[in-house]
Amino acid sequence: MRKFLTAAIPALLLFYACTPNKKPDSQNALPAEQNQTTQPVNAGPADLQPVIEAYSALTHALSENDGESAARAGGELVAPLQALLTKSVAGEMQQKFAAIAKDALENAEHIRDNAGNIRHQREHLDFLSRDLADLASITGSPQVLYKIECGRVNNGEGAFWLSSQKTDNNPYLGKQITDCGEVTEELKGNG
Amino acid sequence: MKTAAKITAVLFLAVQFWQPPRNIASPEKTAADSGDFIELHPEIPAEIESLLRTSCYNCHSNHTRYQFYDFIQPGRFLVESHIKNGKKELNLSEWSGYIPRKQERLLRTMAEQIETGAMPLPAYTFIHADARLDSGRVKQISEWLRSLEF
């Protein structure tokens, strides 16, 4: 016992002092900054397909008040968004495109990391939806998407989400609330 | 047992010398301060400015005001961990580096986090009593944050 303590206490101190604190996140793994010699490929509607799929899983999970599944869907958004960041668009839209894709990635990571906090996930959904709508307008969308808006969210400020259907369960309030969601825009598909 | 105590004491003294770099103003950092939040909002009420500096800036900026006890190891590792994680989520020294959409999201999150008491970190206010926000101060700050237009 004595020998164990003699070893254990200093070992614990050392362990505490030396343990690094690394989390995988967008700051450690931005592919775009590594590919400086290769020509970036143009981003197109097809690149948004996996993003839209994961996003649909996310809105579905949130409408079911399922934070765990929402976190999983958030995690599934990370890889396609990172892939999107390795691509570019023509001319002056490039800076905006890169900034919005990066913002979307951050929102996805936060959703992934907050399985126990649906309120926080829904906050990020608001901004992720804006990001995705902007990306779709820049690269084109692979399918028709509807912007569905609910004015009750955020103390009356409102928020929207994107859906492949005109009527959809509300990810901000849960599927019990069926009377808040109005199609305000249709994003045409051109993929 | 005595040997263990001696070894622990020696290690405790030894680790005091292991001090990571401080999160303070330096020429490189000042150049990176692409727009401090308070400077970018000259209309900020003086009281709110003071509350932000005391309750937020130590972890959420490039300029931490260290007290002597912050340097005591292994506590110093915890302090730096708080600062590193804090700056990763929100760095008020680099506010203008954020796109407007992210600024809007951060303002909303700031208001909510102080309203729910998640921020300032209880571990922080336990030691820094002057950083504690009572309900009046919380209301004052969050109302102002929410009033900023986008």
Short mmCIF file of N, CA and C in Angstrom, two decimals, chain A residues 11-189:
data_model
loop_
_atom_site.label_atom_id
_atom_site.label_comp_id
_atom_site.label_asym_id
_atom_site.label_seq_id
_atom_site.Cartn_x
_atom_site.Cartn_y
_atom_site.Cartn_z
N ALA A 11 2.42 10.35 -9.59
CA ALA A 11 2.00 9.98 -10.95
C ALA A 11 0.73 10.73 -11.33
N LEU A 12 -0.19 10.81 -10.37
CA LEU A 12 -1.44 11.53 -10.63
C LEU A 12 -1.17 13.00 -10.89
N LEU A 13 -0.28 13.58 -10.10
CA LEU A 13 0.06 15.00 -10.28
C LEU A 13 0.64 15.23 -11.68
N LEU A 14 1.56 14.36 -12.04
CA LEU A 14 2.21 14.49 -13.34
C LEU A 14 1.20 14.33 -14.46
N PHE A 15 0.35 13.32 -14.29
CA PHE A 15 -0.67 13.07 -15.31
C PHE A 15 -1.54 14.30 -15.51
N TYR A 16 -2.00 14.87 -14.40
CA TYR A 16 -2.85 16.06 -14.48
C TYR A 16 -2.13 17.20 -15.16
N ALA A 17 -0.87 17.35 -14.83
CA ALA A 17 -0.11 18.47 -15.39
C ALA A 17 0.19 18.27 -16.86
N CYS A 18 0.32 17.04 -17.28
CA CYS A 18 0.80 16.79 -18.63
C CYS A 18 -0.28 16.49 -19.64
N THR A 19 -1.51 16.21 -19.20
CA THR A 19 -2.53 15.79 -20.15
C THR A 19 -2.88 16.92 -21.09
N PRO A 20 -2.72 16.66 -22.39
CA PRO A 20 -3.11 17.71 -23.34
C PRO A 20 -4.63 17.78 -23.44
N ASN A 21 -5.10 18.88 -23.98
CA ASN A 21 -6.56 19.06 -24.03
C ASN A 21 -6.99 19.27 -25.47
N LYS A 22 -6.94 18.19 -26.26
CA LYS A 22 -7.21 18.38 -27.68
C LYS A 22 -8.61 17.88 -28.05
N LYS A 23 -9.28 18.71 -28.80
CA LYS A 23 -10.60 18.31 -29.29
C LYS A 23 -10.56 18.49 -30.80
N PRO A 24 -11.11 17.53 -31.51
CA PRO A 24 -11.14 17.76 -32.97
C PRO A 24 -12.09 18.90 -33.30
N ASP A 25 -11.67 19.86 -34.03
CA ASP A 25 -12.55 20.97 -34.40
C ASP A 25 -12.02 21.64 -35.64
N SER A 26 -12.77 22.61 -36.09
CA SER A 26 -12.43 23.21 -37.37
C SER A 26 -11.11 23.94 -37.32
N GLN A 27 -10.64 24.36 -36.13
CA GLN A 27 -9.38 25.09 -36.06
C GLN A 27 -8.20 24.15 -36.28
N ASN A 28 -8.36 22.86 -35.93
CA ASN A 28 -7.25 21.93 -36.11
C ASN A 28 -7.23 21.30 -37.48
N ALA A 29 -8.36 21.34 -38.18
CA ALA A 29 -8.42 20.53 -39.41
C ALA A 29 -9.08 21.26 -40.57
N LEU A 30 -8.60 22.41 -40.93
CA LEU A 30 -9.15 23.11 -42.09
C LEU A 30 -8.38 22.67 -43.32
N PRO A 31 -8.98 21.84 -44.13
CA PRO A 31 -8.22 21.33 -45.29
C PRO A 31 -7.80 22.43 -46.25
N ALA A 32 -8.61 23.47 -46.39
CA ALA A 32 -8.33 24.49 -47.40
C ALA A 32 -6.95 25.09 -47.23
N GLU A 33 -6.51 25.27 -45.97
CA GLU A 33 -5.23 25.95 -45.77
C GLU A 33 -4.04 25.06 -46.14
N GLN A 34 -4.29 23.76 -46.29
CA GLN A 34 -3.16 22.89 -46.64
C GLN A 34 -2.99 22.79 -48.15
N ASN A 35 -4.06 23.02 -48.90
CA ASN A 35 -3.97 22.81 -50.35
C ASN A 35 -3.63 24.08 -51.08
N GLN A 36 -2.44 24.59 -50.84
CA GLN A 36 -2.13 25.87 -51.47
C GLN A 36 -1.50 25.71 -52.84
N THR A 37 -0.94 24.52 -53.14
CA THR A 37 -0.30 24.38 -54.45
C THR A 37 -1.26 23.79 -55.47
N THR A 38 -2.28 23.04 -55.04
CA THR A 38 -3.21 22.45 -56.00
C THR A 38 -4.32 23.45 -56.35
N GLN A 39 -4.83 23.30 -57.57
CA GLN A 39 -5.89 24.20 -58.02
C GLN A 39 -7.20 23.78 -57.36
N PRO A 40 -7.89 24.69 -56.64
CA PRO A 40 -9.16 24.29 -56.02
C PRO A 40 -10.22 24.01 -57.08
N VAL A 41 -11.04 22.99 -56.80
CA VAL A 41 -12.09 22.61 -57.72
C VAL A 41 -13.30 23.49 -57.49
N ASN A 42 -14.06 23.74 -58.54
CA ASN A 42 -15.25 24.56 -58.38
C ASN A 42 -16.35 23.86 -57.60
N ALA A 43 -16.97 24.57 -56.70
CA ALA A 43 -18.07 24.02 -55.92
C ALA A 43 -19.34 24.10 -56.76
N GLY A 44 -20.13 23.03 -56.71
CA GLY A 44 -21.38 23.01 -57.46
C GLY A 44 -22.50 22.43 -56.64
N PRO A 45 -23.70 22.36 -57.24
CA PRO A 45 -24.87 21.88 -56.51
C PRO A 45 -24.65 20.48 -55.90
N ALA A 46 -23.94 19.62 -56.62
CA ALA A 46 -23.76 18.24 -56.12
C ALA A 46 -23.05 18.23 -54.78
N ASP A 47 -22.21 19.25 -54.54
CA ASP A 47 -21.49 19.30 -53.26
C ASP A 47 -22.41 19.55 -52.09
N LEU A 48 -23.57 20.12 -52.39
CA LEU A 48 -24.50 20.40 -51.29
C LEU A 48 -25.38 19.20 -50.96
N GLN A 49 -25.41 18.20 -51.83
CA GLN A 49 -26.30 17.06 -51.60
C GLN A 49 -26.08 16.40 -50.25
N PRO A 50 -24.84 15.99 -49.91
CA PRO A 50 -24.64 15.35 -48.59
C PRO A 50 -24.93 16.31 -47.43
N VAL A 51 -24.72 17.60 -47.67
CA VAL A 51 -25.01 18.59 -46.63
C VAL A 51 -26.51 18.63 -46.38
N ILE A 52 -27.28 18.68 -47.46
CA ILE A 52 -28.74 18.75 -47.33
C ILE A 52 -29.28 17.49 -46.67
N GLU A 53 -28.70 16.35 -47.00
CA GLU A 53 -29.18 15.09 -46.40
C GLU A 53 -28.98 15.10 -44.90
N ALA A 54 -27.77 15.47 -44.46
CA ALA A 54 -27.50 15.51 -43.03
C ALA A 54 -28.35 16.58 -42.35
N TYR A 55 -28.55 17.69 -43.03
CA TYR A 55 -29.37 18.78 -42.49
C TYR A 55 -30.82 18.32 -42.30
N SER A 56 -31.33 17.53 -43.24
CA SER A 56 -32.70 17.01 -43.11
C SER A 56 -32.82 16.10 -41.91
N ALA A 57 -31.81 15.26 -41.70
CA ALA A 57 -31.81 14.39 -40.53
C ALA A 57 -31.81 15.24 -39.27
N LEU A 58 -31.09 16.35 -39.33
CA LEU A 58 -31.01 17.25 -38.17
C LEU A 58 -32.37 17.87 -37.86
N THR A 59 -33.03 18.44 -38.87
CA THR A 59 -34.32 19.09 -38.60
C THR A 59 -35.35 18.06 -38.14
N HIS A 60 -35.28 16.88 -38.71
CA HIS A 60 -36.20 15.83 -38.27
C HIS A 60 -35.98 15.50 -36.79
N ALA A 61 -34.71 15.33 -36.41
CA ALA A 61 -34.40 14.99 -35.02
C ALA A 61 -34.86 16.09 -34.07
N LEU A 62 -34.63 17.33 -34.44
CA LEU A 62 -35.03 18.44 -33.56
C LEU A 62 -36.54 18.55 -33.46
N SER A 63 -37.25 18.21 -34.54
CA SER A 63 -38.71 18.27 -34.47
C SER A 63 -39.23 17.18 -33.54
N GLU A 64 -38.44 16.13 -33.34
CA GLU A 64 -38.81 15.06 -32.40
C GLU A 64 -38.24 15.33 -31.01
N ASN A 65 -37.68 16.51 -30.80
CA ASN A 65 -37.04 16.86 -29.53
C ASN A 65 -35.95 15.85 -29.14
N ASP A 66 -35.26 15.33 -30.14
CA ASP A 66 -34.24 14.30 -29.93
C ASP A 66 -32.85 14.89 -30.08
N GLY A 67 -32.29 15.35 -28.97
CA GLY A 67 -30.99 16.01 -29.00
C GLY A 67 -29.86 15.07 -29.39
N GLU A 68 -29.97 13.81 -29.00
CA GLU A 68 -28.90 12.85 -29.33
C GLU A 68 -28.81 12.65 -30.83
N SER A 69 -29.97 12.41 -31.46
CA SER A 69 -29.97 12.22 -32.92
C SER A 69 -29.56 13.50 -33.62
N ALA A 70 -29.97 14.62 -33.05
CA ALA A 70 -29.59 15.91 -33.64
C ALA A 70 -28.07 16.07 -33.59
N ALA A 71 -27.48 15.69 -32.47
CA ALA A 71 -26.02 15.78 -32.35
C ALA A 71 -25.34 14.89 -33.38
N ARG A 72 -25.90 13.70 -33.58
CA ARG A 72 -25.33 12.78 -34.57
C ARG A 72 -25.41 13.40 -35.95
N ALA A 73 -26.57 13.98 -36.27
CA ALA A 73 -26.74 14.62 -37.58
C ALA A 73 -25.78 15.79 -37.73
N GLY A 74 -25.58 16.53 -36.65
CA GLY A 74 -24.61 17.62 -36.68
C GLY A 74 -23.23 17.11 -37.03
N GLY A 75 -22.87 15.97 -36.42
CA GLY A 75 -21.59 15.36 -36.72
C GLY A 75 -21.49 14.94 -38.19
N GLU A 76 -22.61 14.48 -38.74
CA GLU A 76 -22.60 14.05 -40.15
C GLU A 76 -22.47 15.22 -41.11
N LEU A 77 -22.71 16.41 -40.63
CA LEU A 77 -22.56 17.59 -41.48
C LEU A 77 -21.10 18.00 -41.62
N VAL A 78 -20.28 17.59 -40.67
CA VAL A 78 -18.91 18.11 -40.62
C VAL A 78 -18.10 17.75 -41.86
N ALA A 79 -18.06 16.45 -42.20
CA ALA A 79 -17.22 16.03 -43.33
C ALA A 79 -17.62 16.69 -44.65
N PRO A 80 -18.90 16.69 -45.05
CA PRO A 80 -19.25 17.34 -46.31
C PRO A 80 -18.98 18.84 -46.31
N LEU A 81 -19.09 19.48 -45.14
CA LEU A 81 -18.79 20.92 -45.09
C LEU A 81 -17.28 21.16 -45.19
N GLN A 82 -16.51 20.29 -44.56
CA GLN A 82 -15.06 20.42 -44.71
C GLN A 82 -14.65 20.22 -46.17
N ALA A 83 -15.32 19.26 -46.82
CA ALA A 83 -15.04 19.02 -48.24
C ALA A 83 -15.40 20.26 -49.06
N LEU A 84 -16.50 20.88 -48.70
CA LEU A 84 -16.94 22.09 -49.42
C LEU A 84 -15.91 23.19 -49.30
N LEU A 85 -15.26 23.26 -48.13
CA LEU A 85 -14.26 24.30 -47.90
C LEU A 85 -13.01 24.13 -48.76
N THR A 86 -12.78 22.93 -49.30
CA THR A 86 -11.62 22.74 -50.16
C THR A 86 -11.91 23.22 -51.57
N LYS A 87 -13.17 23.58 -51.82
CA LYS A 87 -13.54 24.03 -53.16
C LYS A 87 -13.72 25.53 -53.19
N SER A 88 -13.95 26.06 -54.39
CA SER A 88 -14.08 27.50 -54.50
C SER A 88 -15.16 27.84 -55.51
N VAL A 89 -15.53 29.11 -55.55
CA VAL A 89 -16.46 29.60 -56.55
C VAL A 89 -15.80 30.74 -57.30
N ALA A 90 -16.41 31.09 -58.43
CA ALA A 90 -15.77 32.09 -59.29
C ALA A 90 -15.83 33.48 -58.68
N GLY A 91 -14.77 34.24 -58.89
CA GLY A 91 -14.75 35.68 -58.67
C GLY A 91 -14.99 36.16 -57.25
N GLU A 92 -15.77 37.22 -57.16
CA GLU A 92 -15.88 37.95 -55.91
C GLU A 92 -16.73 37.24 -54.88
N MET A 93 -17.46 36.19 -55.28
CA MET A 93 -18.28 35.46 -54.31
C MET A 93 -17.43 34.55 -53.43
N GLN A 94 -16.18 34.32 -53.82
CA GLN A 94 -15.34 33.34 -53.13
C GLN A 94 -15.20 33.64 -51.64
N GLN A 95 -14.92 34.91 -51.32
CA GLN A 95 -14.71 35.25 -49.92
C GLN A 95 -15.96 34.98 -49.09
N LYS A 96 -17.10 35.40 -49.64
CA LYS A 96 -18.36 35.21 -48.94
C LYS A 96 -18.66 33.72 -48.81
N PHE A 97 -18.42 32.98 -49.89
CA PHE A 97 -18.66 31.54 -49.90
C PHE A 97 -17.85 30.86 -48.80
N ALA A 98 -16.56 31.17 -48.74
CA ALA A 98 -15.68 30.53 -47.76
C ALA A 98 -16.10 30.90 -46.34
N ALA A 99 -16.46 32.17 -46.13
CA ALA A 99 -16.84 32.62 -44.80
C ALA A 99 -18.12 31.92 -44.34
N ILE A 100 -19.09 31.78 -45.26
CA ILE A 100 -20.36 31.17 -44.89
C ILE A 100 -20.19 29.67 -44.67
N ALA A 101 -19.39 29.02 -45.51
CA ALA A 101 -19.15 27.59 -45.33
C ALA A 101 -18.49 27.33 -43.99
N LYS A 102 -17.55 28.19 -43.62
CA LYS A 102 -16.87 28.06 -42.33
C LYS A 102 -17.86 28.26 -41.18
N ASP A 103 -18.75 29.22 -41.34
CA ASP A 103 -19.76 29.49 -40.32
C ASP A 103 -20.67 28.27 -40.16
N ALA A 104 -21.07 27.70 -41.31
CA ALA A 104 -21.92 26.51 -41.27
C ALA A 104 -21.22 25.37 -40.53
N LEU A 105 -19.93 25.22 -40.81
CA LEU A 105 -19.16 24.17 -40.15
C LEU A 105 -19.14 24.38 -38.63
N GLU A 106 -18.92 25.60 -38.20
CA GLU A 106 -18.92 25.89 -36.76
C GLU A 106 -20.26 25.57 -36.13
N ASN A 107 -21.34 25.97 -36.82
CA ASN A 107 -22.67 25.69 -36.29
C ASN A 107 -22.90 24.18 -36.20
N ALA A 108 -22.46 23.45 -37.21
CA ALA A 108 -22.62 21.99 -37.20
C ALA A 108 -21.87 21.38 -36.02
N GLU A 109 -20.65 21.85 -35.79
CA GLU A 109 -19.84 21.32 -34.68
C GLU A 109 -20.51 21.60 -33.35
N HIS A 110 -21.05 22.78 -33.19
CA HIS A 110 -21.72 23.10 -31.94
C HIS A 110 -22.94 22.21 -31.72
N ILE A 111 -23.67 21.96 -32.78
CA ILE A 111 -24.85 21.08 -32.67
C ILE A 111 -24.40 19.68 -32.27
N ARG A 112 -23.31 19.23 -32.91
CA ARG A 112 -22.74 17.92 -32.60
C ARG A 112 -22.35 17.81 -31.12
N ASP A 113 -21.81 18.90 -30.57
CA ASP A 113 -21.27 18.88 -29.22
C ASP A 113 -22.27 19.22 -28.14
N ASN A 114 -23.54 19.40 -28.48
CA ASN A 114 -24.53 19.81 -27.49
C ASN A 114 -25.76 18.92 -27.46
N ALA A 115 -25.51 17.61 -27.39
CA ALA A 115 -26.62 16.65 -27.40
C ALA A 115 -27.59 16.90 -26.25
N GLY A 116 -27.09 17.40 -25.14
CA GLY A 116 -27.94 17.57 -23.97
C GLY A 116 -28.62 18.92 -23.89
N ASN A 117 -28.45 19.75 -24.91
CA ASN A 117 -28.96 21.12 -24.83
C ASN A 117 -29.67 21.48 -26.12
N ILE A 118 -30.93 21.04 -26.24
CA ILE A 118 -31.69 21.25 -27.49
C ILE A 118 -31.87 22.73 -27.79
N ARG A 119 -32.04 23.51 -26.73
CA ARG A 119 -32.23 24.94 -26.95
C ARG A 119 -31.04 25.52 -27.69
N HIS A 120 -29.86 25.12 -27.28
CA HIS A 120 -28.64 25.61 -27.91
C HIS A 120 -28.52 25.08 -29.34
N GLN A 121 -28.90 23.81 -29.52
CA GLN A 121 -28.86 23.24 -30.87
C GLN A 121 -29.80 24.00 -31.79
N ARG A 122 -30.97 24.36 -31.28
CA ARG A 122 -31.94 25.08 -32.11
C ARG A 122 -31.46 26.48 -32.46
N GLU A 123 -30.74 27.10 -31.54
CA GLU A 123 -30.14 28.40 -31.84
C GLU A 123 -29.21 28.28 -33.03
N HIS A 124 -28.39 27.25 -33.00
CA HIS A 124 -27.44 27.05 -34.09
C HIS A 124 -28.14 26.67 -35.37
N LEU A 125 -29.29 26.00 -35.26
CA LEU A 125 -30.06 25.64 -36.46
C LEU A 125 -30.48 26.90 -37.21
N ASP A 126 -30.88 27.91 -36.44
CA ASP A 126 -31.30 29.18 -37.03
C ASP A 126 -30.21 29.69 -37.97
N PHE A 127 -28.99 29.77 -37.46
CA PHE A 127 -27.89 30.34 -38.25
C PHE A 127 -27.40 29.37 -39.30
N LEU A 128 -27.44 28.08 -39.00
CA LEU A 128 -27.03 27.08 -39.98
C LEU A 128 -27.96 27.13 -41.18
N SER A 129 -29.25 27.35 -40.92
CA SER A 129 -30.22 27.42 -42.00
C SER A 129 -29.95 28.62 -42.90
N ARG A 130 -29.61 29.73 -42.29
CA ARG A 130 -29.27 30.91 -43.09
C ARG A 130 -28.04 30.63 -43.93
N ASP A 131 -27.04 29.96 -43.29
CA ASP A 131 -25.82 29.63 -44.02
C ASP A 131 -26.13 28.74 -45.23
N LEU A 132 -26.95 27.72 -44.98
CA LEU A 132 -27.25 26.76 -46.05
C LEU A 132 -28.02 27.41 -47.18
N ALA A 133 -28.96 28.29 -46.83
CA ALA A 133 -29.72 29.01 -47.86
C ALA A 133 -28.78 29.86 -48.71
N ASP A 134 -27.83 30.52 -48.07
CA ASP A 134 -26.86 31.34 -48.80
C ASP A 134 -25.97 30.47 -49.69
N LEU A 135 -25.51 29.35 -49.14
CA LEU A 135 -24.65 28.47 -49.95
C LEU A 135 -25.40 27.97 -51.17
N ALA A 136 -26.69 27.61 -50.97
CA ALA A 136 -27.49 27.12 -52.09
C ALA A 136 -27.65 28.20 -53.16
N SER A 137 -27.75 29.45 -52.72
CA SER A 137 -27.92 30.50 -53.73
C SER A 137 -26.60 30.78 -54.44
N ILE A 138 -25.48 30.47 -53.80
CA ILE A 138 -24.19 30.72 -54.44
C ILE A 138 -23.81 29.59 -55.40
N THR A 139 -23.92 28.35 -54.94
CA THR A 139 -23.48 27.22 -55.78
C THR A 139 -24.61 26.64 -56.61
N GLY A 140 -25.84 26.96 -56.26
CA GLY A 140 -26.99 26.28 -56.84
C GLY A 140 -27.36 25.09 -55.97
N SER A 141 -28.61 24.74 -55.98
CA SER A 141 -29.08 23.65 -55.14
C SER A 141 -29.32 22.40 -55.98
N PRO A 142 -29.01 21.20 -55.44
CA PRO A 142 -29.23 19.98 -56.21
C PRO A 142 -30.70 19.59 -56.27
N GLN A 143 -31.53 20.24 -55.45
CA GLN A 143 -32.95 19.88 -55.43
C GLN A 143 -33.75 21.11 -55.02
N VAL A 144 -35.06 21.01 -55.20
CA VAL A 144 -35.91 22.12 -54.76
C VAL A 144 -35.93 22.13 -53.24
N LEU A 145 -35.78 23.32 -52.67
CA LEU A 145 -35.86 23.47 -51.23
C LEU A 145 -36.85 24.58 -50.90
N TYR A 146 -37.62 24.36 -49.85
CA TYR A 146 -38.56 25.39 -49.41
C TYR A 146 -38.06 26.01 -48.11
N LYS A 147 -38.15 27.36 -48.07
CA LYS A 147 -37.83 28.06 -46.83
C LYS A 147 -39.13 28.13 -46.06
N ILE A 148 -39.15 27.53 -44.88
CA ILE A 148 -40.36 27.56 -44.05
C ILE A 148 -40.06 28.42 -42.83
N GLU A 149 -40.90 29.42 -42.61
CA GLU A 149 -40.61 30.37 -41.55
C GLU A 149 -41.63 30.27 -40.42
N CYS A 150 -41.13 30.40 -39.19
CA CYS A 150 -42.02 30.42 -38.02
C CYS A 150 -41.71 31.69 -37.24
N GLY A 151 -42.69 32.58 -37.16
CA GLY A 151 -42.46 33.89 -36.54
C GLY A 151 -42.42 33.87 -35.03
N ARG A 152 -42.77 32.72 -34.43
CA ARG A 152 -42.88 32.68 -32.97
C ARG A 152 -41.53 32.48 -32.28
N VAL A 153 -40.57 32.04 -33.02
CA VAL A 153 -39.27 31.68 -32.42
C VAL A 153 -38.47 32.93 -32.09
N ASN A 154 -37.55 32.84 -31.12
CA ASN A 154 -36.66 33.96 -30.79
C ASN A 154 -37.41 35.22 -30.39
N ASN A 155 -38.32 35.07 -29.44
CA ASN A 155 -39.06 36.24 -28.96
C ASN A 155 -39.66 37.08 -30.08
N GLY A 156 -40.22 36.40 -31.08
CA GLY A 156 -40.89 37.14 -32.14
C GLY A 156 -40.01 37.52 -33.31
N GLU A 157 -38.71 37.30 -33.18
CA GLU A 157 -37.83 37.63 -34.31
C GLU A 157 -38.02 36.65 -35.45
N GLY A 158 -38.40 35.43 -35.11
CA GLY A 158 -38.66 34.42 -36.13
C GLY A 158 -37.40 33.72 -36.60
N ALA A 159 -37.61 32.57 -37.24
CA ALA A 159 -36.50 31.82 -37.81
C ALA A 159 -37.06 30.91 -38.90
N PHE A 160 -36.20 30.49 -39.81
CA PHE A 160 -36.69 29.58 -40.85
C PHE A 160 -35.85 28.31 -40.87
N TRP A 161 -36.40 27.30 -41.54
CA TRP A 161 -35.59 26.13 -41.85
C TRP A 161 -35.88 25.73 -43.29
N LEU A 162 -35.03 24.89 -43.83
CA LEU A 162 -35.18 24.46 -45.22
C LEU A 162 -35.72 23.04 -45.24
N SER A 163 -36.59 22.80 -46.21
CA SER A 163 -37.17 21.47 -46.30
C SER A 163 -37.41 21.11 -47.75
N SER A 164 -37.43 19.81 -48.04
CA SER A 164 -37.75 19.39 -49.40
C SER A 164 -39.26 19.33 -49.60
N GLN A 165 -39.99 19.50 -48.49
CA GLN A 165 -41.46 19.49 -48.59
C GLN A 165 -42.02 20.84 -48.18
N LYS A 166 -43.24 21.11 -48.67
CA LYS A 166 -43.86 22.40 -48.31
C LYS A 166 -44.41 22.40 -46.89
N THR A 167 -44.81 21.23 -46.42
CA THR A 167 -45.22 21.14 -45.01
C THR A 167 -44.29 20.16 -44.32
N ASP A 168 -43.84 20.57 -43.15
CA ASP A 168 -42.83 19.78 -42.47
C ASP A 168 -42.95 20.02 -40.97
N ASN A 169 -42.49 19.06 -40.18
CA ASN A 169 -42.51 19.25 -38.73
C ASN A 169 -41.55 20.35 -38.32
N ASN A 170 -41.96 21.11 -37.32
CA ASN A 170 -41.21 22.29 -36.90
C ASN A 170 -40.03 21.90 -36.00
N PRO A 171 -38.80 22.14 -36.47
CA PRO A 171 -37.64 21.72 -35.65
C PRO A 171 -37.39 22.65 -34.47
N TYR A 172 -37.95 23.86 -34.51
CA TYR A 172 -37.70 24.82 -33.43
C TYR A 172 -38.64 24.61 -32.25
N LEU A 173 -39.85 24.10 -32.56
CA LEU A 173 -40.84 23.99 -31.49
C LEU A 173 -41.28 22.55 -31.25
N GLY A 174 -40.81 21.63 -32.09
CA GLY A 174 -41.26 20.25 -31.92
C GLY A 174 -42.49 19.98 -32.78
N LYS A 175 -42.74 18.69 -33.03
CA LYS A 175 -43.79 18.39 -34.01
C LYS A 175 -45.19 18.61 -33.46
N GLN A 176 -45.31 18.82 -32.14
CA GLN A 176 -46.64 19.09 -31.58
C GLN A 176 -47.20 20.41 -32.11
N ILE A 177 -46.32 21.35 -32.38
CA ILE A 177 -46.76 22.66 -32.89
C ILE A 177 -46.84 22.58 -34.40
N THR A 178 -48.03 22.43 -34.91
CA THR A 178 -48.16 22.26 -36.36
C THR A 178 -48.63 23.53 -37.04
N ASP A 179 -48.91 24.57 -36.26
CA ASP A 179 -49.48 25.76 -36.89
C ASP A 179 -48.48 26.90 -37.00
N CYS A 180 -47.20 26.60 -36.90
CA CYS A 180 -46.23 27.66 -37.11
C CYS A 180 -45.21 27.22 -38.15
N GLY A 181 -45.42 27.65 -39.35
CA GLY A 181 -44.49 27.28 -40.42
C GLY A 181 -45.12 27.65 -41.74
N GLU A 182 -44.56 28.67 -42.38
CA GLU A 182 -45.14 29.18 -43.61
C GLU A 182 -44.05 29.23 -44.67
N VAL A 183 -44.36 28.69 -45.83
CA VAL A 183 -43.37 28.73 -46.92
C VAL A 183 -43.22 30.16 -47.41
N THR A 184 -42.00 30.69 -47.31
CA THR A 184 -41.79 32.07 -47.75
C THR A 184 -40.95 32.15 -49.01
N GLU A 185 -40.28 31.05 -49.38
CA GLU A 185 -39.45 31.09 -50.57
C GLU A 185 -39.21 29.68 -51.07
N GLU A 186 -39.03 29.59 -52.38
CA GLU A 186 -38.70 28.30 -52.98
C GLU A 186 -37.35 28.43 -53.66
N LEU A 187 -36.40 27.57 -53.25
CA LEU A 187 -35.08 27.58 -53.88
C LEU A 187 -35.10 26.52 -54.99
N LYS A 188 -34.94 26.97 -56.22
CA LYS A 188 -35.05 26.04 -57.34
C LYS A 188 -33.86 25.10 -57.39
N GLY A 189 -34.13 23.89 -57.83
CA GLY A 189 -33.03 22.95 -57.99
C GLY A 189 -32.42 23.11 -59.35
#
